[in-house]
PDB file of C-alpha atoms in Angstrom:
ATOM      1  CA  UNK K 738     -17.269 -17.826  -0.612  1.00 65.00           C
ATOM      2  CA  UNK K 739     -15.172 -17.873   2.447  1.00 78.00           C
ATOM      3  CA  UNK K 740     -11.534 -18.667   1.853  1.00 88.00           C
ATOM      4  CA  UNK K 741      -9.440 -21.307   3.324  1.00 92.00           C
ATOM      5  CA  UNK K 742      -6.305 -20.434   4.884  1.00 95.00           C
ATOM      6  CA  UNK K 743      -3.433 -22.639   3.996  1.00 96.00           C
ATOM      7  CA  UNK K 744      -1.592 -23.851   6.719  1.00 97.00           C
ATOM      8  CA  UNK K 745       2.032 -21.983   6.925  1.00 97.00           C
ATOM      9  CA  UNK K 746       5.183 -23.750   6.972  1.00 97.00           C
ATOM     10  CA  UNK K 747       7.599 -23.668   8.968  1.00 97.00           C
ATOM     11  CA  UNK K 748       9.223 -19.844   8.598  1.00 96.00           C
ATOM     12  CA  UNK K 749       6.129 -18.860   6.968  1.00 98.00           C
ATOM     13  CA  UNK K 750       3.560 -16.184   7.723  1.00 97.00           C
ATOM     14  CA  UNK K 751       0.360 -15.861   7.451  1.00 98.00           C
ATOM     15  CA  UNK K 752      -1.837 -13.051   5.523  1.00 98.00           C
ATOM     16  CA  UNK K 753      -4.543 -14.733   7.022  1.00 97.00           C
ATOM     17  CA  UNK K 754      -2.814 -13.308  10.699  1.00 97.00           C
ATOM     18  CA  UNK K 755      -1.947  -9.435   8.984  1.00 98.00           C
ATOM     19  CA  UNK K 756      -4.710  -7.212  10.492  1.00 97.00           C
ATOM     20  CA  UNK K 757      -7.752  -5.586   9.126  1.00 94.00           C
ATOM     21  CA  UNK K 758      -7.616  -2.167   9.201  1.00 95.00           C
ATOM     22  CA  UNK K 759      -3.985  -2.965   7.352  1.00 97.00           C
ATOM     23  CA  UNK K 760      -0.608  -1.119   8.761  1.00 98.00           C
ATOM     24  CA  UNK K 761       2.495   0.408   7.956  1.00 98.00           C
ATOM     25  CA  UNK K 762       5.460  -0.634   9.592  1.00 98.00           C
ATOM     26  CA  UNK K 763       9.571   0.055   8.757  1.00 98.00           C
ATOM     27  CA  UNK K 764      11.349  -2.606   7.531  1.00 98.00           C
ATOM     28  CA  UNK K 765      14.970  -3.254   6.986  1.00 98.00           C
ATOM     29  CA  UNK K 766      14.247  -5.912   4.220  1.00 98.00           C
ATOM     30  CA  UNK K 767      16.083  -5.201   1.178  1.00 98.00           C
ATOM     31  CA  UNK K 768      13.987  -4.402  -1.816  1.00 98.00           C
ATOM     32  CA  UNK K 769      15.333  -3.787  -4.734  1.00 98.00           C
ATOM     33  CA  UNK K 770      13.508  -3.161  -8.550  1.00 98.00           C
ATOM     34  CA  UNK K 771      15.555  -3.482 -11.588  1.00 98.00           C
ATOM     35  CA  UNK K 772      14.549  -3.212 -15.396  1.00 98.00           C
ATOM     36  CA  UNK K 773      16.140  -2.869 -18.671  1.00 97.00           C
ATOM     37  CA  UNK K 774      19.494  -3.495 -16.788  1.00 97.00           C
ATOM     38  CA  UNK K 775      18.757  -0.467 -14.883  1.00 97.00           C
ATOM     39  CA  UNK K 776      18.321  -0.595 -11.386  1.00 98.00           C
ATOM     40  CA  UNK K 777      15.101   1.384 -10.174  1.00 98.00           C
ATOM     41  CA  UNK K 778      15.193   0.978  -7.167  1.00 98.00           C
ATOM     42  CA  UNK K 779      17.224  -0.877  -3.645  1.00 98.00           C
ATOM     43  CA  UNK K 780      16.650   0.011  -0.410  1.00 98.00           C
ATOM     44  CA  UNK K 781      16.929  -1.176   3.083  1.00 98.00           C
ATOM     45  CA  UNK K 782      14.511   1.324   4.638  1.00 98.00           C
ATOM     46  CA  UNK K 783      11.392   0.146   3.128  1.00 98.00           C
ATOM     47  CA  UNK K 784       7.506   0.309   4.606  1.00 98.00           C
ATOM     48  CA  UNK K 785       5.432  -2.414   4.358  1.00 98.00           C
ATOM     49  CA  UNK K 786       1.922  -2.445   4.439  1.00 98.00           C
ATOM     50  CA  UNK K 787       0.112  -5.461   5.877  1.00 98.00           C
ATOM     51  CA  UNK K 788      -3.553  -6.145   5.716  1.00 96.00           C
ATOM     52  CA  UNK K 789      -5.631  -9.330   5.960  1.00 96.00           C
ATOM     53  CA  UNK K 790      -5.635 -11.707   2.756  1.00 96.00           C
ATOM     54  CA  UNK K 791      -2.641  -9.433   0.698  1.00 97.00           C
ATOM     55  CA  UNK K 792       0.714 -10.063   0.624  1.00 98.00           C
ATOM     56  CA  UNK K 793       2.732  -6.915   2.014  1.00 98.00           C
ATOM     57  CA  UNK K 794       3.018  -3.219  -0.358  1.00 98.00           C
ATOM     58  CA  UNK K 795       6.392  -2.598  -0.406  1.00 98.00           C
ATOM     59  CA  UNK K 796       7.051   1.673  -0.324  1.00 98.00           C
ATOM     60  CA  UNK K 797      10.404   2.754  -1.029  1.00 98.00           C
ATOM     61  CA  UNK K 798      11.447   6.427   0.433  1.00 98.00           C
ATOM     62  CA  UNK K 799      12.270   8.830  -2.560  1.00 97.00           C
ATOM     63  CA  UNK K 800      16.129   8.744  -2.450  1.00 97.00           C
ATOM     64  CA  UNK K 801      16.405   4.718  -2.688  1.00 98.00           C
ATOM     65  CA  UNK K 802      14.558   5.293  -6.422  1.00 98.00           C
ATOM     66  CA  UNK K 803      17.201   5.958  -9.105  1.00 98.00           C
ATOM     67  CA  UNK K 804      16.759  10.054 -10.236  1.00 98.00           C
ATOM     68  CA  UNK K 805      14.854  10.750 -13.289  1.00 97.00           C
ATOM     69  CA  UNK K 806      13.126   7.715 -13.825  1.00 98.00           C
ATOM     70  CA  UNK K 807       9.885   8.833 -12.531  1.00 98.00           C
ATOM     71  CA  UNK K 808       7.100  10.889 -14.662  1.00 98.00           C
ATOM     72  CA  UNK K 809       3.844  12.063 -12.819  1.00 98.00           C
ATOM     73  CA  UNK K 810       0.673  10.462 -14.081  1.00 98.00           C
ATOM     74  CA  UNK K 811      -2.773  12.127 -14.041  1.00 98.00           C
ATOM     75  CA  UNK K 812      -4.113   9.228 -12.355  1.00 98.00           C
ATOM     76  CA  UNK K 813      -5.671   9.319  -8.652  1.00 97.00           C
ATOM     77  CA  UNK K 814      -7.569   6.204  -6.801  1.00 97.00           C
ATOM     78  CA  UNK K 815      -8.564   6.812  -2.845  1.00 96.00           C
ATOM     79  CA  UNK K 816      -8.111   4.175  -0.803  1.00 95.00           C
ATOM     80  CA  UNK K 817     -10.275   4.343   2.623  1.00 95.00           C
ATOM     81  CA  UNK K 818      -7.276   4.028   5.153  1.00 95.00           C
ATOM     82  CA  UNK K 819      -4.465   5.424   3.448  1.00 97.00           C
ATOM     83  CA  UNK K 820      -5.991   8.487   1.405  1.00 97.00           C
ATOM     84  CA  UNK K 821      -5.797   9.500  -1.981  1.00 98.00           C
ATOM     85  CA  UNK K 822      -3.270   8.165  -3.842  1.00 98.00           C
ATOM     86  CA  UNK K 823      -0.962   9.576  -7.359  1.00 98.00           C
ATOM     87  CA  UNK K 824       0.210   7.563  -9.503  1.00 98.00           C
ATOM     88  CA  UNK K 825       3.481   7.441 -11.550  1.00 98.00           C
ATOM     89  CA  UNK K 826       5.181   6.416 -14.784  1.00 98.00           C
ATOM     90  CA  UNK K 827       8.116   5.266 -14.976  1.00 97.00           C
ATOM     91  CA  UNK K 828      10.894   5.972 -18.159  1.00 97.00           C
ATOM     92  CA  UNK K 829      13.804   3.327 -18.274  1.00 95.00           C
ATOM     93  CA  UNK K 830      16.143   2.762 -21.379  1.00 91.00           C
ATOM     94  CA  UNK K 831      13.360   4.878 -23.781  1.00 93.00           C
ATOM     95  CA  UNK K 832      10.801   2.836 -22.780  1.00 95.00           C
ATOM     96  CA  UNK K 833       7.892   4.098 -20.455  1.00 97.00           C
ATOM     97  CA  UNK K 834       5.707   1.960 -17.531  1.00 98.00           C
ATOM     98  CA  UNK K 835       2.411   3.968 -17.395  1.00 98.00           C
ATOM     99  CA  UNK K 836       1.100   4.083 -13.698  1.00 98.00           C
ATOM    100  CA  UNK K 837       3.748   1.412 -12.237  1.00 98.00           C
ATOM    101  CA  UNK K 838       3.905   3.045  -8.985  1.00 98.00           C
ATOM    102  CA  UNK K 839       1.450   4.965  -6.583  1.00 98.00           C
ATOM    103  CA  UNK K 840       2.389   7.293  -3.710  1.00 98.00           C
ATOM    104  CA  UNK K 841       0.566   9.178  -0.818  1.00 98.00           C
ATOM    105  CA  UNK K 842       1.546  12.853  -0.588  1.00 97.00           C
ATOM    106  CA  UNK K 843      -0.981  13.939   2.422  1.00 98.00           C
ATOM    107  CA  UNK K 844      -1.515  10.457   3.778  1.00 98.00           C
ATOM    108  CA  UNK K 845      -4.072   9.923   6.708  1.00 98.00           C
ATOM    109  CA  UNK K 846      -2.658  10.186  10.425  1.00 98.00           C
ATOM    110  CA  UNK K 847      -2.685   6.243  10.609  1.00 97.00           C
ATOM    111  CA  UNK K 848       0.154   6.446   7.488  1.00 98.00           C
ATOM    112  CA  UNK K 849       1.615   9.418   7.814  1.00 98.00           C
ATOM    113  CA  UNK K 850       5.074   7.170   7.570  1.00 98.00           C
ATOM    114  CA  UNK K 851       4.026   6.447   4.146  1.00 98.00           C
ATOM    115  CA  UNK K 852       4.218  10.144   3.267  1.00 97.00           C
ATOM    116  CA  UNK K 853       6.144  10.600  -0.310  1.00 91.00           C
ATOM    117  CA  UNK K 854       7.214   6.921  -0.542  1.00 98.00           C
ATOM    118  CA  UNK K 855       6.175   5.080  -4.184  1.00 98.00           C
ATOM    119  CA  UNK K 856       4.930   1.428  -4.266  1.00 98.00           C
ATOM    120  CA  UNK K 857       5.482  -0.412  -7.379  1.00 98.00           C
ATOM    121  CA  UNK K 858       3.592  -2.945  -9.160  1.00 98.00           C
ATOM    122  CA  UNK K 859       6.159  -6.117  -9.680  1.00 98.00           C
ATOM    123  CA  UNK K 860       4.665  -7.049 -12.691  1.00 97.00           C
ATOM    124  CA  UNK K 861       5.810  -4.790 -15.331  1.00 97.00           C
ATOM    125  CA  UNK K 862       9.674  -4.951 -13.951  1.00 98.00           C
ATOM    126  CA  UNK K 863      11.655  -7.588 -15.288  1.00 98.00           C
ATOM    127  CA  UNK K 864      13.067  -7.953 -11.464  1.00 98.00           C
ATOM    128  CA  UNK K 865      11.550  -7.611  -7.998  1.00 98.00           C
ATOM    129  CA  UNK K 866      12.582  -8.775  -4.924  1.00 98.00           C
ATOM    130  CA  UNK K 867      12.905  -9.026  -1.179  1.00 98.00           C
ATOM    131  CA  UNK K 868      15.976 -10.003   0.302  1.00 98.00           C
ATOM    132  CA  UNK K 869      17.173 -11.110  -3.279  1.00 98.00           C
ATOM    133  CA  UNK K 870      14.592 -13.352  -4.009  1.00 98.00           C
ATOM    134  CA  UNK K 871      12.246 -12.621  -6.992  1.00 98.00           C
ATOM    135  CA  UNK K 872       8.531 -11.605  -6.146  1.00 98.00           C
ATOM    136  CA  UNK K 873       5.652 -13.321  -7.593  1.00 98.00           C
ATOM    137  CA  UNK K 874       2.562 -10.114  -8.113  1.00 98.00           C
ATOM    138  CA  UNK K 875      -0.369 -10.404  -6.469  1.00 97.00           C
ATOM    139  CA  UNK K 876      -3.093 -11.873  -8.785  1.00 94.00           C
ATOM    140  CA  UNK K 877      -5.677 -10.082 -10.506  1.00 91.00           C
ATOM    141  CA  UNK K 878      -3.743  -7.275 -11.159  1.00 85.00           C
ATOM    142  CA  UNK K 879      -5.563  -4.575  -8.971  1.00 87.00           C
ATOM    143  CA  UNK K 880      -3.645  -4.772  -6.016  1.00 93.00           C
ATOM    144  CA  UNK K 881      -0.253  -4.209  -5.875  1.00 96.00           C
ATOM    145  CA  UNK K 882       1.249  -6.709  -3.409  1.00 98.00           C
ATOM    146  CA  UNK K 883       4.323  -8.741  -3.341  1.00 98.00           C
ATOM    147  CA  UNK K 884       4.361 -12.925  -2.699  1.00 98.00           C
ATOM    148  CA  UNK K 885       7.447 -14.506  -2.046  1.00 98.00           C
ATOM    149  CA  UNK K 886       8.482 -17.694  -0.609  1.00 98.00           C
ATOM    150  CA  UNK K 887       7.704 -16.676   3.073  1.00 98.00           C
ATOM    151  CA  UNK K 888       4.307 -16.497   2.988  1.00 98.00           C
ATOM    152  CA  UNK K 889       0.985 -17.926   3.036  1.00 98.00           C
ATOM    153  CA  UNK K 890      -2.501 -17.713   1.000  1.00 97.00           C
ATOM    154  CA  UNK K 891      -4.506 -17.681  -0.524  1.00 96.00           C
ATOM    155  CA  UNK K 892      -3.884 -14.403  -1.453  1.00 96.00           C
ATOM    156  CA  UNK K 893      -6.881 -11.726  -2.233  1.00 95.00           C
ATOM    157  CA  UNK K 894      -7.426 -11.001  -6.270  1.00 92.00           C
ATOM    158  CA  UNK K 895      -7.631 -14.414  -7.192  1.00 89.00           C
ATOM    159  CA  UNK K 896     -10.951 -15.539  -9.094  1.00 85.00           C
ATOM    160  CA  UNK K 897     -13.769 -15.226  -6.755  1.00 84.00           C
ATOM    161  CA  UNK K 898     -12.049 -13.525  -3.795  1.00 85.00           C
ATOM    162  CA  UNK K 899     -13.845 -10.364  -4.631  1.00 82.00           C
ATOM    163  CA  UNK K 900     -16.151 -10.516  -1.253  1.00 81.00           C
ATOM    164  CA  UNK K 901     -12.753 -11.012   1.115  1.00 87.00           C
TER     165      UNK K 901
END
């Protein structure tokens, strides 16, 4: 089936307009993670990654992530533009998020910028946001993309956007 873009409001983009191969570009956004009380995470130094049908990837650089929060998973994916990915847990308050974020240690050329930056999954943090407004995840669970207000869909992991 062959989506149907909605039409953007006014101040909205897009996914529909993000390329295909997807980018990385710098962005001075604020995004900022907190859980248990604890912030994770706030940075204005961000990369976003942009790619047709998926709301951005937000990757925060190392020293915007509060210290000692993160534990190294044994979990790998590949993706076929960025390169093979790690995964993380992350401990906060006693309590442990299993493979909440994903990083690229020996990204390909294309996102080299990416290089040692984590992504998070919203969903498991009681908080995400972008310039202090809270993030919806992107559906399905899979991908690891961030809706707010600014954009528009439909966005890819909803039922029967497999073939997108």
């Amino acid at each position: 089936m062959k989506p149907r873009p909605d039409t953007p409001a006014p101040g909205q983009e897009s996914v529909w307009d993000y390329p295909r191969p997807p980018i990385a570009e710098r962005s001075d956004r604020r995004i900022r993670i907190v859980h248990a009380g604890i912030v994770v995470a706030d940075t204005g130094a961000a990369v976003r990654t942009i790619e047709t049908s998926h709301p951005p990837g937000w990757y925060i650089p190392p020293d915007a992530i509060a210290p000692g929060l993160l534990r190294p998973s044994t979990r790998h994916s590949f993706c076929e533009w960025k390169g093979e990915a790690r995964y993380w847990h992350l401990e906060v308050s006693g309590q442990i998020l299993r493979d909440v974020g994903w990083s690229y240690p020996d990204p390909t050329p294309a996102f080299a910028i990416l290089r040692d930056h984590i992504a998070f999954y919203a969903a498991p943090f009681d908080l995400c946001s972008v310039d202090g407004e809270p993030v919806r995840p992107q559906p399905g669970g899979f991908y690891g993309g961030w809706i707010t207000s600014d954009l528009a869909g439909p966005f890819k992991g909803v039922a029967g956007s497999m073939g997108w």
